[in-house]
């Protein structure tokens, strides 16, 4: 039985009292202002006060002895030559490096792999569809081969300049983001030589002990998600090992007063911070809310519950908070635990948080009822306050800003059509048909945003103001950067309805990408989809290989390739298997279970 103890600060005239439900414990507290010989010590007033005083004296003597020992060692060091000191430092460095290598090679516990169904094949019966699928595979090979030649090891490719490219989300290091992001696409397309090239690079070059500040969200969905998917598909242990090594580097980001992680973390120092532009130092809903799938799998594969506990803590905190109109604002301060600016969107800043609530339920073999309830509650509030129909009859998802609805929808929000379709089965009050139809309406709106441009490619965002519908107004919103969300929705709607329009619309998008985005050195985004002679942005995004081409390939494959009752795709389109466990808190490791 735990005893209640009152702890007071021994050297303070104003005792601070802490009531702790713990066993007797003495906590030393060194007061830097008084020097090591006079530390402040927490005294515990309990039945064994005399014993605690003796323990206090013992600690004082230990600190004094350590202090004197350090002084002696310093004197000895000063007697040595500069060369001797350098040699000692190098020896210590080598020792640390060796210890890190030993730790990295530590084997992970054996885990039963879920029954993996549909990891290859998917050949369509129809000859025309088969030819279209082959064309998508050829586009993937063009993108990969040029990256292999001109950008190998860099995060992304500049296909016109024909050199490597990176952005601040990956930090300053060459982490081969395109390699990791593309692996599972290569695998399911049967491009096994290319897959093996990527695997070799990861085995010999992918290093996370670099002094580099990275986005926790982006590194989680692209790297950890990509490595886990590659592991499940291929069974190659190196991918699991690398995923766990990286995950350990992300954990310091959670060291905040609330446990809501920082947006960025330095992989070497573990120091975290938030984006300067994000509502008074806030963390972003779509970033800290898009960790659950990967972290549950990490706990499953390692037997270490720390990953699961981190994401469940976030969930529990969100459940306790008040939500204006039932909506989740996009910003949350990790220091205070309070919402930032009241801005809600299903597009950028909010999107994948809702996606992961649904997918947590699906990934748990539909046993995580808490996640399903949070999803249903959120979707009801979104439908009530954000989803509207334009004068022309187009259903769109607006954004709640400063107490009113902004009638603008982003390309990122177009993923929601697929999400509504995916979540239809299991929805409340037998509304499966309603949500499947809502998904179809969103797909139609997003197709219109493509169809109303010169290039038949959609803009970054589009408005519904008066006579303007599904069209970008500002020049800064007219670009297309090879994004996947519209094609993603087409694929989900195809899987659930087999309505041929979705394959037709997907093929239209594929032809437009081939015509306007393909260059001799790969694929590039375009700056204005309303111009018939567009300028390229000269970036081949890693998500083009991870998502856009994967969803197109799946759209022209049969349903037995990665069937949705066995696989759940993370927000970067990396497939992770459903965990057929009664409770996802349980590890796959039998000893832990």
Coordinates of C-alpha atoms in Angstrom, one line a residue:
X1 CA 0.0 0.0 0.0
X2 CA 1.4 3.4 -0.9
X3 CA 1.8 6.0 1.9
X4 CA 0.9 9.7 1.5
X5 CA 3.9 11.8 2.3
X6 CA 4.4 15.5 2.7
X7 CA 7.6 16.8 1.3
X8 CA 9.0 20.2 2.3
X9 CA 12.0 22.1 0.9
X10 CA 14.5 21.9 3.8
X11 CA 16.5 25.1 3.3
X12 CA 13.6 27.4 2.6
X13 CA 11.8 29.7 5.1
X14 CA 8.6 29.3 3.1
X15 CA 8.1 25.5 2.9
X16 CA 6.6 24.3 -0.4
X17 CA 4.4 21.3 0.3
X18 CA 4.0 18.4 -2.1
X19 CA 1.6 15.6 -1.3
X20 CA 2.9 12.5 -3.2
X21 CA 1.4 9.0 -3.3
X22 CA 4.8 7.4 -3.2
X23 CA 7.0 5.3 -1.0
X24 CA 9.6 7.1 1.2
X25 CA 12.1 8.7 -1.0
X26 CA 14.8 11.3 -0.6
X27 CA 15.4 13.7 -3.5
X28 CA 18.6 15.7 -3.5
X29 CA 18.4 19.2 -5.0
X30 CA 21.6 21.0 -5.7
X31 CA 21.2 24.8 -5.4
X32 CA 23.7 26.2 -7.9
X33 CA 23.8 29.6 -6.1
X34 CA 25.2 28.0 -3.0
X35 CA 27.9 25.7 -4.6
X36 CA 28.2 22.0 -4.4
X37 CA 29.2 21.9 -0.7
X38 CA 25.8 23.3 0.4
X39 CA 23.1 21.7 -1.6
X40 CA 19.4 22.2 -0.9
X41 CA 17.9 18.9 0.0
X42 CA 14.3 17.9 0.1
X43 CA 13.5 16.5 3.6
X44 CA 10.7 14.1 4.1
X45 CA 8.9 14.4 7.4
X46 CA 7.8 10.9 8.2
X47 CA 8.1 8.2 10.9
X48 CA 11.8 7.6 10.1
X49 CA 13.1 11.2 10.2
X50 CA 16.4 10.2 12.0
X51 CA 17.2 7.8 9.2
X52 CA 16.5 10.4 6.6
X53 CA 18.9 12.9 8.3
X54 CA 21.6 10.2 8.2
X55 CA 20.8 9.7 4.5
X56 CA 21.0 13.4 3.9
X57 CA 24.4 13.6 5.6
X58 CA 25.6 10.6 3.5
X59 CA 24.5 12.4 0.4
X60 CA 26.3 15.6 1.4
X61 CA 29.5 13.6 2.0
X62 CA 29.1 11.9 -1.4
X63 CA 28.7 15.2 -3.2
X64 CA 31.7 16.6 -1.4
X65 CA 33.8 13.5 -2.3
X66 CA 32.7 13.7 -6.0
X67 CA 33.6 17.4 -6.0
X68 CA 37.1 16.7 -4.6
X69 CA 37.6 13.8 -7.0
X70 CA 36.7 16.0 -10.0
X71 CA 39.2 18.6 -8.9
X72 CA 42.0 16.0 -8.6
X73 CA 41.2 14.6 -12.1
X74 CA 41.3 18.2 -13.5
X75 CA 44.7 18.7 -11.9
X76 CA 46.0 15.5 -13.4
X77 CA 44.7 16.5 -16.9
X78 CA 46.6 19.8 -16.7
X79 CA 49.8 17.9 -16.2
X80 CA 49.4 16.1 -19.5
X81 CA 50.6 17.3 -22.9
X82 CA 48.1 18.5 -25.5
X83 CA 48.8 15.4 -27.6
X84 CA 48.0 13.1 -24.7
X85 CA 44.7 14.9 -24.0
X86 CA 43.7 14.7 -27.7
X87 CA 44.5 11.0 -27.7
X88 CA 42.3 10.5 -24.7
X89 CA 39.5 12.5 -26.2
X90 CA 39.7 10.4 -29.4
X91 CA 39.7 7.2 -27.4
X92 CA 36.5 8.3 -25.6
X93 CA 34.9 9.3 -28.9
X94 CA 35.7 5.9 -30.4
X95 CA 34.2 4.2 -27.3
X96 CA 31.0 6.2 -27.6
X97 CA 30.7 5.4 -31.3
X98 CA 31.3 1.7 -30.7
X99 CA 28.6 1.7 -27.9
X100 CA 26.1 3.3 -30.3
X101 CA 26.9 0.7 -33.0
X102 CA 26.4 -2.1 -30.4
X103 CA 23.1 -0.6 -29.3
X104 CA 21.9 -0.2 -33.0
X105 CA 22.7 -3.9 -33.6
X106 CA 20.8 -5.0 -30.6
X107 CA 18.2 -7.5 -32.0
X108 CA 14.5 -6.7 -31.7
X109 CA 12.2 -9.3 -30.2
X110 CA 10.7 -11.9 -32.5
X111 CA 7.2 -10.9 -33.4
X112 CA 4.5 -12.9 -35.2
X113 CA 3.9 -11.0 -38.5
X114 CA 0.2 -10.5 -39.3
X115 CA -1.2 -12.7 -42.1
X116 CA -0.2 -10.6 -45.1
X117 CA -2.7 -10.9 -48.0
X118 CA -2.4 -9.3 -51.4
X119 CA 1.1 -8.0 -51.5
X120 CA 1.6 -8.6 -55.2
X121 CA -0.4 -9.3 -58.3
X122 CA -3.6 -7.4 -58.9
X123 CA -3.5 -8.0 -62.7
X124 CA -6.7 -6.6 -64.2
X125 CA -8.6 -8.9 -66.6
X126 CA -9.5 -6.1 -69.0
X127 CA -6.7 -5.6 -71.6
X128 CA -7.3 -1.8 -71.8
X129 CA -7.1 -1.4 -68.0
X130 CA -3.9 -3.6 -68.0
X131 CA -2.3 -1.2 -70.6
X132 CA -3.1 1.8 -68.5
X133 CA -1.6 0.1 -65.4
X134 CA 1.6 -0.6 -67.4
X135 CA 1.7 3.1 -68.4
X136 CA 1.6 4.1 -64.7
X137 CA 4.4 1.7 -64.0
X138 CA 6.5 3.2 -66.8
X139 CA 5.9 6.7 -65.3
X140 CA 7.1 5.4 -62.0
X141 CA 10.2 4.0 -63.6
X142 CA 10.9 7.3 -65.4
X143 CA 10.6 9.2 -62.1
X144 CA 12.8 6.7 -60.2
X145 CA 15.5 6.2 -62.8
X146 CA 16.1 9.9 -63.1
X147 CA 16.2 10.3 -59.4
X148 CA 18.7 7.4 -59.4
X149 CA 20.9 9.2 -61.9
X150 CA 20.7 12.8 -60.8
X151 CA 19.5 12.9 -57.2
X152 CA 20.6 9.7 -55.5
X153 CA 20.8 10.0 -51.7
X154 CA 19.3 13.5 -51.8
X155 CA 15.8 14.0 -50.4
X156 CA 14.2 14.9 -53.7
X157 CA 15.1 15.7 -57.3
X158 CA 15.1 18.8 -59.4
X159 CA 14.4 17.2 -62.7
X160 CA 15.1 20.2 -65.0
X161 CA 18.3 21.3 -63.2
X162 CA 19.1 17.6 -62.9
X163 CA 20.4 17.7 -59.3
X164 CA 19.3 16.9 -55.8
X165 CA 16.8 19.0 -53.9
X166 CA 15.6 19.4 -50.3
X167 CA 13.3 21.4 -48.1
X168 CA 13.5 22.4 -44.4
X169 CA 11.1 19.6 -43.4
X170 CA 14.0 17.2 -43.9
X171 CA 16.6 19.3 -42.2
X172 CA 20.0 19.9 -43.7
X173 CA 21.0 16.2 -44.2
X174 CA 20.8 14.0 -47.3
X175 CA 18.4 11.4 -45.9
X176 CA 17.2 9.9 -49.2
X177 CA 13.5 10.7 -48.6
X178 CA 12.6 9.7 -52.1
X179 CA 14.2 6.3 -51.7
X180 CA 12.3 5.6 -48.4
X181 CA 9.1 7.0 -49.7
X182 CA 9.1 5.0 -53.0
X183 CA 10.1 1.6 -51.7
X184 CA 6.6 0.1 -51.2
X185 CA 5.4 1.5 -54.6
X186 CA 8.4 -0.2 -56.3
X187 CA 7.6 -3.4 -54.5
X188 CA 3.9 -3.7 -55.4
X189 CA 4.7 -2.7 -59.0
X190 CA 7.2 -5.6 -59.2
X191 CA 10.2 -3.3 -59.7
X192 CA 12.4 -5.5 -57.5
X193 CA 15.8 -4.5 -58.9
X194 CA 15.0 -0.9 -58.1
X195 CA 13.7 -2.0 -54.7
X196 CA 17.0 -3.8 -53.9
X197 CA 19.0 -0.7 -54.9
X198 CA 17.0 1.3 -52.5
X199 CA 17.4 -1.3 -49.8
X200 CA 21.2 -1.3 -50.2
X201 CA 21.3 2.5 -49.9
X202 CA 19.3 2.4 -46.7
X203 CA 21.4 -0.3 -45.2
X204 CA 24.7 1.5 -45.9
X205 CA 23.9 5.2 -45.9
X206 CA 20.7 6.0 -44.0
X207 CA 22.0 7.6 -40.8
X208 CA 19.9 9.3 -38.1
X209 CA 22.7 10.4 -35.8
X210 CA 23.0 13.7 -37.7
X211 CA 22.9 17.3 -36.5
X212 CA 19.7 18.0 -38.4
X213 CA 16.4 19.6 -37.4
X214 CA 13.5 17.7 -39.0
X215 CA 9.7 17.8 -39.0
X216 CA 8.4 15.2 -36.6
X217 CA 5.2 14.8 -38.7
X218 CA 6.9 14.5 -42.1
X219 CA 9.6 12.2 -40.9
X220 CA 7.0 10.0 -39.2
X221 CA 4.7 9.6 -42.2
X222 CA 7.4 9.4 -44.9
X223 CA 10.3 7.6 -43.2
X224 CA 8.8 5.6 -40.4
X225 CA 5.7 4.8 -42.4
X226 CA 7.8 4.0 -45.5
X227 CA 10.2 1.8 -43.6
X228 CA 7.5 -0.1 -41.8
X229 CA 5.6 -0.7 -45.0
X230 CA 8.8 -1.9 -46.8
X231 CA 9.4 -4.3 -43.8
X232 CA 5.9 -5.8 -43.9
X233 CA 5.9 -6.2 -47.7
X234 CA 9.4 -7.7 -48.0
X235 CA 10.2 -9.1 -44.6
X236 CA 13.7 -7.5 -44.6
X237 CA 14.7 -6.8 -41.0
X238 CA 16.8 -3.8 -41.9
X239 CA 13.7 -1.7 -42.5
X240 CA 12.3 -2.5 -39.1
X241 CA 15.6 -1.8 -37.4
X242 CA 15.9 1.6 -39.2
X243 CA 12.3 2.5 -38.3
X244 CA 12.9 1.9 -34.6
X245 CA 16.3 3.8 -34.7
X246 CA 14.5 6.8 -36.1
X247 CA 11.5 6.6 -33.8
X248 CA 13.9 6.7 -30.8
X249 CA 15.3 9.9 -32.2
X250 CA 11.8 11.4 -32.4
X251 CA 10.8 10.7 -28.7
X252 CA 12.5 13.8 -27.2
X253 CA 10.0 15.9 -29.2
X254 CA 7.4 14.8 -26.7
X255 CA 9.3 16.3 -23.7
X256 CA 6.9 19.3 -23.3
X257 CA 4.8 20.3 -20.3
X258 CA 1.7 18.7 -21.9
X259 CA 3.2 15.8 -23.8
X260 CA 2.0 17.4 -27.1
X261 CA 5.1 17.1 -29.2
X262 CA 7.0 19.9 -30.8
X263 CA 6.7 20.3 -34.6
X264 CA 10.5 19.9 -35.1
X265 CA 13.3 18.1 -33.3
X266 CA 17.0 18.0 -33.8
X267 CA 18.0 14.3 -34.4
X268 CA 21.3 14.7 -32.6
X269 CA 20.6 17.0 -29.6
X270 CA 16.9 16.1 -29.1
X271 CA 16.0 19.8 -28.8
X272 CA 12.5 20.6 -30.1
X273 CA 10.7 23.7 -31.1
X274 CA 7.6 24.8 -33.1
X275 CA 7.2 26.6 -36.4
X276 CA 7.5 30.3 -35.9
X277 CA 4.4 31.0 -37.9
X278 CA 2.1 28.7 -36.0
X279 CA -0.3 30.7 -33.7
X280 CA 1.8 31.9 -30.8
X281 CA 4.1 28.9 -30.6
X282 CA 1.4 26.3 -31.1
X283 CA 1.7 22.7 -32.3
X284 CA -0.5 21.7 -35.2
X285 CA -3.4 19.3 -35.0
X286 CA -2.6 17.5 -38.3
X287 CA 1.0 17.0 -37.1
X288 CA 0.7 15.8 -33.5
X289 CA -2.6 14.0 -34.5
X290 CA -0.9 12.0 -37.3
X291 CA 1.3 9.6 -35.3
X292 CA -1.0 6.9 -34.1
X293 CA -0.8 4.3 -36.9
X294 CA 3.0 4.3 -37.0
X295 CA 3.5 4.4 -33.2
X296 CA 1.1 1.6 -32.5
X297 CA 3.0 -0.6 -35.0
X298 CA 6.3 0.4 -33.4
X299 CA 5.0 -0.8 -30.0
X300 CA 3.7 -4.0 -31.7
X301 CA 7.0 -4.7 -33.4
X302 CA 9.4 -3.8 -30.5
X303 CA 7.4 -4.9 -27.4
X304 CA 8.0 -1.4 -26.0
X305 CA 4.8 0.4 -25.0
X306 CA 6.4 3.8 -24.9
X307 CA 5.2 4.6 -28.5
X308 CA 1.6 3.6 -27.8
X309 CA 1.6 5.5 -24.6
X310 CA 2.8 8.7 -26.3
X311 CA -0.1 8.7 -28.8
X312 CA -2.7 7.6 -26.3
X313 CA -1.7 10.5 -24.0
X314 CA -2.4 12.9 -26.9
X315 CA -5.8 11.3 -27.4
X316 CA -6.7 11.5 -23.7
X317 CA -5.7 15.1 -23.5
X318 CA -7.8 16.0 -26.6
X319 CA -10.8 14.2 -25.1
X320 CA -10.8 16.4 -22.0
X321 CA -10.7 19.7 -23.9
X322 CA -13.7 21.8 -24.8
X323 CA -14.3 22.1 -28.6
X324 CA -16.0 25.2 -30.0
X325 CA -19.1 23.9 -31.9
X326 CA -17.7 20.4 -31.5
X327 CA -14.8 21.4 -33.9
X328 CA -11.1 20.8 -33.2
X329 CA -9.1 24.0 -33.8
X330 CA -5.9 23.5 -35.8
X331 CA -3.6 24.9 -33.1
X332 CA -2.7 23.7 -29.6
X333 CA -0.1 25.2 -27.3
X334 CA 2.2 22.5 -26.0
X335 CA 3.2 24.6 -23.0
X336 CA -0.2 25.6 -21.7
X337 CA -2.4 22.9 -23.2
X338 CA -4.8 25.6 -24.5
X339 CA -6.1 26.0 -28.1
X340 CA -4.5 28.7 -30.2
X341 CA -6.3 30.6 -32.9
X342 CA -9.9 29.2 -33.5
X343 CA -9.2 28.0 -37.1
X344 CA -10.7 24.6 -38.2
X345 CA -10.1 22.9 -41.5
X346 CA -10.3 19.5 -43.1
X347 CA -7.6 20.6 -45.5
X348 CA -4.0 21.6 -44.5
X349 CA -3.3 21.8 -40.7
X350 CA -6.3 19.6 -39.8
X351 CA -6.8 16.9 -42.4
X352 CA -4.9 13.8 -41.4
X353 CA -6.0 14.1 -37.7
X354 CA -9.5 13.0 -38.7
X355 CA -8.1 10.4 -41.1
X356 CA -6.1 8.8 -38.3
X357 CA -9.0 8.6 -35.9
X358 CA -10.9 6.5 -38.5
X359 CA -7.8 4.5 -39.4
X360 CA -6.9 3.7 -35.8
X361 CA -10.3 2.0 -35.6
X362 CA -9.7 0.1 -38.9
X363 CA -6.1 -0.9 -38.0
X364 CA -7.3 -2.3 -34.6
X365 CA -9.6 -4.7 -36.5
X366 CA -12.4 -2.4 -35.5
X367 CA -11.9 -2.9 -31.8
X368 CA -10.7 0.7 -30.9
X369 CA -14.2 2.0 -30.3
X370 CA -12.9 5.1 -28.6
X371 CA -11.2 6.2 -31.9
X372 CA -14.4 5.5 -33.9
X373 CA -16.5 7.6 -31.5
X374 CA -14.1 10.5 -31.8
X375 CA -14.2 10.2 -35.6
X376 CA -18.0 10.1 -35.7
X377 CA -18.3 13.1 -33.3
X378 CA -15.8 15.1 -35.4
X379 CA -17.5 14.2 -38.7
X380 CA -20.9 15.2 -37.4
X381 CA -19.6 18.6 -36.3
X382 CA -17.8 19.0 -39.7
X383 CA -20.9 18.2 -41.6
X384 CA -23.0 20.6 -39.6
X385 CA -20.6 23.6 -39.7
X386 CA -18.2 23.2 -42.6
X387 CA -19.8 21.2 -45.4
X388 CA -22.0 23.3 -47.7
X389 CA -23.5 23.1 -51.2
X390 CA -22.7 25.9 -53.8
X391 CA -25.3 27.6 -55.9
X392 CA -24.2 25.4 -58.8
X393 CA -24.8 22.3 -56.7
X394 CA -21.2 21.4 -55.8
X395 CA -20.7 20.0 -52.3
X396 CA -17.5 21.5 -50.7
X397 CA -15.8 21.7 -47.3
X398 CA -15.1 25.2 -46.1
X399 CA -12.8 26.4 -43.3
X400 CA -13.9 28.0 -40.0
X401 CA -12.0 31.1 -39.4
X402 CA -12.5 33.9 -36.8
X403 CA -16.1 32.9 -36.2
X404 CA -17.3 32.5 -39.8
X405 CA -17.1 30.1 -42.7
X406 CA -14.6 30.8 -45.5
X407 CA -15.9 29.3 -48.7
X408 CA -12.6 27.9 -49.9
X409 CA -11.5 24.3 -50.3
X410 CA -7.9 23.1 -50.6
X411 CA -6.5 20.3 -52.8
X412 CA -5.5 18.7 -49.5
X413 CA -9.1 18.5 -48.4
X414 CA -10.0 16.5 -51.4
X415 CA -8.7 13.4 -49.6
X416 CA -11.9 13.6 -47.5
X417 CA -14.1 12.0 -50.3
X418 CA -12.1 8.8 -49.8
X419 CA -12.2 9.1 -46.1
X420 CA -16.0 9.4 -46.0
X421 CA -16.3 6.4 -48.2
X422 CA -13.8 4.4 -46.1
X423 CA -15.7 5.3 -42.9
X424 CA -19.2 4.6 -44.3
X425 CA -19.3 1.1 -43.1
X426 CA -19.7 1.2 -39.3
X427 CA -21.1 4.7 -39.2
X428 CA -23.9 5.7 -36.8
X429 CA -27.6 5.3 -37.3
X430 CA -27.1 3.2 -40.4
X431 CA -25.8 6.2 -42.4
X432 CA -23.4 4.2 -44.5
X433 CA -25.2 5.1 -47.7
X434 CA -25.3 8.8 -46.7
X435 CA -21.5 8.9 -46.2
X436 CA -20.7 7.0 -49.4
X437 CA -22.8 9.5 -51.3
X438 CA -21.1 12.4 -49.5
X439 CA -17.7 10.9 -50.5
X440 CA -18.9 10.7 -54.1
X441 CA -20.1 14.4 -54.0
X442 CA -16.7 15.5 -52.8
X443 CA -15.0 13.5 -55.5
X444 CA -17.2 15.2 -58.1
X445 CA -16.4 18.7 -56.7
X446 CA -12.7 18.0 -56.8
X447 CA -12.9 16.6 -60.3
X448 CA -14.6 19.9 -61.3
X449 CA -11.6 21.8 -59.9
X450 CA -9.4 19.8 -62.3
X451 CA -11.9 20.0 -65.3
X452 CA -12.2 23.8 -65.1
X453 CA -8.5 24.4 -65.7
X454 CA -6.5 24.6 -69.0
X455 CA -4.3 21.7 -68.0
X456 CA -7.0 19.4 -66.5
X457 CA -4.9 19.5 -63.2
X458 CA -6.3 20.9 -60.0
X459 CA -5.1 24.1 -58.3
X460 CA -3.8 24.2 -54.7
X461 CA -7.1 25.7 -53.5
X462 CA -10.3 26.9 -55.0
X463 CA -13.2 29.2 -54.1
X464 CA -17.0 29.1 -54.0
X465 CA -17.8 32.9 -54.0
X466 CA -20.8 34.0 -56.1
X467 CA -20.2 33.2 -59.7
X468 CA -16.8 31.6 -59.1
X469 CA -17.0 27.9 -58.2
X470 CA -14.2 25.3 -57.9
X471 CA -11.7 27.8 -59.4
X472 CA -8.6 29.4 -57.9
X473 CA -8.7 33.2 -57.7
X474 CA -5.3 34.2 -56.3
X475 CA -2.2 33.6 -58.4
X476 CA -0.5 32.0 -55.4
X477 CA -3.2 29.2 -55.3
X478 CA -3.0 28.2 -59.0
X479 CA -0.1 25.8 -58.8
X480 CA -0.1 22.0 -58.9
X481 CA 2.8 20.2 -57.2
X482 CA 2.0 16.6 -58.2
X483 CA -0.4 16.2 -55.3
X484 CA -2.2 12.8 -54.8
X485 CA -5.4 13.6 -52.8
X486 CA -7.9 13.8 -55.7
X487 CA -6.6 10.5 -57.2
X488 CA -6.6 9.0 -53.7
X489 CA -10.3 9.7 -53.4
X490 CA -11.0 8.3 -56.9
X491 CA -9.3 5.1 -55.8
X492 CA -11.3 4.7 -52.6
X493 CA -14.6 5.4 -54.5
X494 CA -13.6 2.9 -57.2
X495 CA -12.9 0.2 -54.6
X496 CA -16.3 0.8 -52.9
X497 CA -18.5 1.4 -55.9
X498 CA -16.8 0.1 -59.0
X499 CA -18.3 3.1 -60.8
X500 CA -16.2 3.4 -64.1
X501 CA -16.2 7.2 -63.8
X502 CA -13.5 7.0 -61.2
X503 CA -11.1 5.1 -63.5
X504 CA -12.0 7.5 -66.3
X505 CA -11.3 10.6 -64.1
X506 CA -8.0 9.0 -62.8
X507 CA -6.9 8.3 -66.4
X508 CA -7.6 12.0 -67.3
X509 CA -5.4 13.1 -64.4
X510 CA -2.6 10.6 -65.4
X511 CA -2.6 11.9 -69.0
X512 CA -2.5 15.5 -67.9
X513 CA 0.5 14.7 -65.6
X514 CA 2.2 12.9 -68.4
X515 CA 1.6 15.8 -70.8
X516 CA 2.4 18.8 -68.7
X517 CA 4.5 17.6 -65.8
X518 CA 6.8 15.1 -67.5
X519 CA 10.2 16.4 -68.4
X520 CA 13.3 14.5 -69.7
X521 CA 14.7 14.4 -66.1
X522 CA 11.6 13.2 -64.3
X523 CA 8.4 14.9 -63.3
X524 CA 7.9 18.5 -62.2
X525 CA 5.0 20.5 -60.6
X526 CA 3.6 23.5 -62.6
X527 CA 3.0 27.0 -61.4
X528 CA -0.3 27.9 -63.1
X529 CA -2.9 25.2 -64.1
X530 CA -4.9 27.9 -66.0
X531 CA -2.1 28.6 -68.4
X532 CA -1.8 26.5 -71.5
X533 CA 2.0 27.1 -71.5
X534 CA 2.8 26.5 -67.9
X535 CA 6.1 27.1 -66.1
X536 CA 7.6 24.2 -64.2
X537 CA 8.6 24.5 -60.5
X538 CA 11.5 22.0 -61.0
X539 CA 10.7 19.8 -58.0
X540 CA 9.9 16.1 -58.2
X541 CA 8.2 15.6 -54.8
X542 CA 8.9 12.4 -52.9
X543 CA 5.1 12.0 -52.4
X544 CA 4.6 11.8 -56.1
X545 CA 6.3 8.3 -56.1
X546 CA 4.9 7.3 -52.7
X547 CA 1.3 8.4 -53.2
X548 CA 0.2 9.8 -56.6
X549 CA 1.7 7.0 -58.7
X550 CA 0.8 4.3 -56.2
X551 CA -2.9 5.3 -56.1
X552 CA -3.0 5.5 -59.9
X553 CA -1.5 2.0 -60.1
X554 CA -4.0 0.6 -57.6
X555 CA -6.8 2.3 -59.4
X556 CA -6.0 0.2 -62.5
X557 CA -5.4 -3.0 -60.5
X558 CA -7.8 -5.6 -59.3
X559 CA -9.1 -5.4 -55.7
X560 CA -7.1 -8.3 -54.5
X561 CA -3.9 -6.1 -54.5
X562 CA -3.7 -4.7 -50.9
X563 CA -7.4 -5.4 -50.0
X564 CA -8.8 -2.8 -47.6
X565 CA -10.0 -5.4 -45.0
X566 CA -6.4 -6.4 -44.5
X567 CA -4.4 -3.2 -45.1
X568 CA -4.7 0.4 -43.9
X569 CA -2.8 3.2 -45.7
X570 CA -1.1 5.8 -43.7
X571 CA -1.5 9.5 -44.8
X572 CA 1.6 9.0 -47.1
X573 CA 0.0 6.0 -48.8
X574 CA 2.2 3.5 -47.0
X575 CA 0.2 0.3 -46.4
X576 CA 0.3 -1.2 -42.8
X577 CA -1.5 -4.4 -42.0
X578 CA -4.5 -4.6 -39.8
X579 CA -3.5 -5.9 -36.4
X580 CA -5.9 -8.7 -35.6
X581 CA -5.6 -8.4 -31.8
X582 CA -8.4 -8.0 -29.2
X583 CA -6.5 -4.9 -27.9
X584 CA -3.8 -2.9 -29.7
X585 CA -2.1 -2.1 -26.4
X586 CA -0.8 -5.6 -26.6
X587 CA 2.5 -6.1 -28.3
X588 CA 3.1 -8.7 -30.9
X589 CA 5.8 -10.0 -28.7
X590 CA 4.4 -13.0 -26.8
X591 CA 6.7 -12.4 -23.8
X592 CA 5.3 -8.8 -23.4
X593 CA 1.8 -10.0 -24.0

